[in-house]
Amino acid sequence: MAEVLRKCKIIIWDECIMAHKHSLEALDRTLKNIKNNTMLFGGVLLLLSGDFRQTLPVIPRATYADEINTCLKESYLWRSVSKLCLTINMRVQLQNDPLGSRFSEQLLDIGNGRIQLYEDTIYSTPRKFLQHCGYQR
């Protein structure tokens, strides 16, 4: 495995948001050691992907503050990250599905806090939300 990492030029880490910050920091130390290179991640390009509106690291019996403190943004490495945002949902665009487009927009509205999820609204359950978006079973 060390030989594979030594030859590696790029690592793509999908859903990195759910990883503990110590995982990223351990990878940095490991690559520096294996490649004998003091640059960040031993000079390997690291492509992280994920959505901070999704699940943070799961820490059993932890407080909300514990979960926040373990996320990647709390790592000393985060200041070296260049953030890029994807703005077009290609799956929806390629399928040319108006219902899919509406559903995608509403999910973003929820994630961005533009739609509140309360018990007395049509969005209180996933089934009601899907029905409101036009999806039927």
Short mmCIF file of C-alpha atoms in Angstrom, two decimals:
data_model
loop_
_atom_site.label_atom_id
_atom_site.label_comp_id
_atom_site.label_asym_id
_atom_site.label_seq_id
_atom_site.Cartn_x
_atom_site.Cartn_y
_atom_site.Cartn_z
CA MET A 1 0.00 0.00 0.00
CA ALA A 2 2.87 2.35 0.78
CA GLU A 3 4.23 1.83 -2.75
CA VAL A 4 0.84 2.72 -4.25
CA LEU A 5 0.67 5.88 -2.12
CA ARG A 6 4.27 6.76 -3.01
CA LYS A 7 3.40 6.74 -6.74
CA CYS A 8 0.08 8.51 -6.32
CA LYS A 9 -0.33 12.07 -7.67
CA ILE A 10 -3.98 12.73 -6.71
CA ILE A 11 -6.38 11.33 -4.12
CA ILE A 12 -10.12 11.88 -4.52
CA TRP A 13 -12.02 11.68 -1.23
CA ASP A 14 -15.79 11.67 -1.73
CA GLU A 15 -18.19 12.43 1.15
CA CYS A 16 -15.27 13.76 3.18
CA ILE A 17 -17.67 15.78 5.32
CA MET A 18 -18.54 12.67 7.34
CA ALA A 19 -14.87 11.96 8.11
CA HIS A 20 -13.27 12.93 11.41
CA LYS A 21 -10.69 15.72 11.06
CA HIS A 22 -8.08 13.35 12.52
CA SER A 23 -8.48 11.15 9.42
CA LEU A 24 -7.41 14.00 7.16
CA GLU A 25 -4.57 14.93 9.49
CA ALA A 26 -3.39 11.29 9.65
CA LEU A 27 -3.39 11.10 5.84
CA ASP A 28 -1.28 14.27 5.72
CA ARG A 29 1.31 12.84 8.16
CA THR A 30 1.32 9.45 6.41
CA LEU A 31 1.90 10.89 2.94
CA LYS A 32 4.62 13.22 4.19
CA ASN A 33 6.37 10.24 5.77
CA ILE A 34 5.93 7.79 2.86
CA LYS A 35 6.97 10.32 0.20
CA ASN A 36 9.67 11.89 2.40
CA ASN A 37 8.24 15.28 1.46
CA THR A 38 7.30 18.06 3.92
CA MET A 39 4.77 19.65 1.56
CA LEU A 40 1.08 19.32 2.42
CA PHE A 41 0.05 15.69 1.90
CA GLY A 42 3.55 14.96 0.69
CA GLY A 43 2.90 16.95 -2.49
CA VAL A 44 -0.12 14.84 -3.46
CA LEU A 45 -3.16 16.76 -4.73
CA LEU A 46 -6.15 15.98 -2.54
CA LEU A 47 -9.61 16.54 -4.03
CA LEU A 48 -12.27 16.58 -1.30
CA SER A 49 -15.95 16.49 -2.17
CA GLY A 50 -19.02 16.74 -0.01
CA ASP A 51 -21.87 18.91 1.15
CA PHE A 52 -21.71 20.54 4.58
CA ARG A 53 -25.51 20.55 4.68
CA GLN A 54 -25.35 16.78 5.05
CA THR A 55 -24.25 14.54 7.92
CA LEU A 56 -21.28 15.58 10.04
CA PRO A 57 -19.03 12.93 11.60
CA VAL A 58 -21.00 10.60 13.86
CA ILE A 59 -19.53 10.49 17.34
CA PRO A 60 -21.36 8.11 19.73
CA ARG A 61 -22.62 9.82 22.92
CA ALA A 62 -21.19 13.15 21.76
CA THR A 63 -22.63 16.61 22.15
CA TYR A 64 -23.38 18.90 19.23
CA ALA A 65 -20.19 20.83 20.07
CA ASP A 66 -18.17 17.59 19.95
CA GLU A 67 -19.48 16.87 16.45
CA ILE A 68 -18.67 20.38 15.25
CA ASN A 69 -15.15 20.17 16.73
CA THR A 70 -14.42 16.94 14.82
CA CYS A 71 -15.45 18.20 11.37
CA LEU A 72 -12.88 19.00 8.68
CA LYS A 73 -13.40 22.75 8.96
CA GLU A 74 -11.94 22.58 12.48
CA SER A 75 -8.68 21.00 11.28
CA TYR A 76 -5.51 23.08 11.02
CA LEU A 77 -5.38 21.86 7.40
CA TRP A 78 -8.64 23.61 6.45
CA ARG A 79 -6.93 26.98 5.90
CA SER A 80 -5.07 25.38 2.96
CA VAL A 81 -8.28 24.29 1.22
CA SER A 82 -9.44 26.06 -1.95
CA LYS A 83 -13.22 25.81 -2.12
CA LEU A 84 -15.05 25.36 -5.41
CA CYS A 85 -18.85 25.15 -5.67
CA LEU A 86 -20.83 23.22 -8.24
CA THR A 87 -23.85 25.23 -9.35
CA ILE A 88 -25.64 23.03 -11.90
CA ASN A 89 -27.31 19.73 -11.07
CA MET A 90 -26.18 17.84 -14.18
CA ARG A 91 -28.36 14.79 -13.50
CA VAL A 92 -31.50 16.95 -13.51
CA GLN A 93 -30.35 19.02 -16.48
CA LEU A 94 -29.50 15.99 -18.65
CA GLN A 95 -32.80 14.27 -17.86
CA ASN A 96 -34.71 17.47 -18.64
CA ASP A 97 -37.22 16.57 -15.91
CA PRO A 98 -39.24 19.56 -14.61
CA LEU A 99 -40.32 17.66 -11.48
CA GLY A 100 -36.74 16.64 -10.78
CA SER A 101 -35.64 20.23 -11.24
CA ARG A 102 -38.28 21.49 -8.82
CA PHE A 103 -37.37 18.81 -6.27
CA SER A 104 -33.67 19.70 -6.58
CA GLU A 105 -34.41 23.40 -6.05
CA GLN A 106 -36.56 22.69 -3.00
CA LEU A 107 -33.87 20.50 -1.44
CA LEU A 108 -31.41 23.38 -1.88
CA ASP A 109 -33.93 25.77 -0.34
CA ILE A 110 -34.19 23.52 2.72
CA GLY A 111 -30.40 23.14 2.94
CA ASN A 112 -29.92 26.90 2.64
CA GLY A 113 -32.55 27.59 5.33
CA ARG A 114 -35.06 29.25 3.02
CA ILE A 115 -37.76 26.69 3.93
CA GLN A 116 -38.40 25.88 7.58
CA LEU A 117 -39.39 22.34 8.55
CA TYR A 118 -42.12 22.53 11.19
CA GLU A 119 -44.77 20.00 12.18
CA ASP A 120 -47.65 22.17 10.94
CA THR A 121 -46.34 22.57 7.38
CA ILE A 122 -46.68 20.40 4.31
CA TYR A 123 -42.95 19.68 4.63
CA SER A 124 -43.22 17.92 8.01
CA THR A 125 -42.71 14.43 6.57
CA PRO A 126 -40.73 13.17 3.59
CA ARG A 127 -43.91 11.69 2.03
CA LYS A 128 -45.76 15.02 2.19
CA PHE A 129 -42.70 16.80 0.82
CA LEU A 130 -42.43 14.38 -2.11
CA GLN A 131 -46.16 14.66 -2.84
CA HIS A 132 -45.90 18.43 -2.80
CA CYS A 133 -43.08 18.19 -5.36
CA GLY A 134 -45.32 16.13 -7.63
CA TYR A 135 -43.86 12.69 -6.99
CA GLN A 136 -46.43 9.92 -6.58
CA ARG A 137 -45.92 6.30 -5.59
#
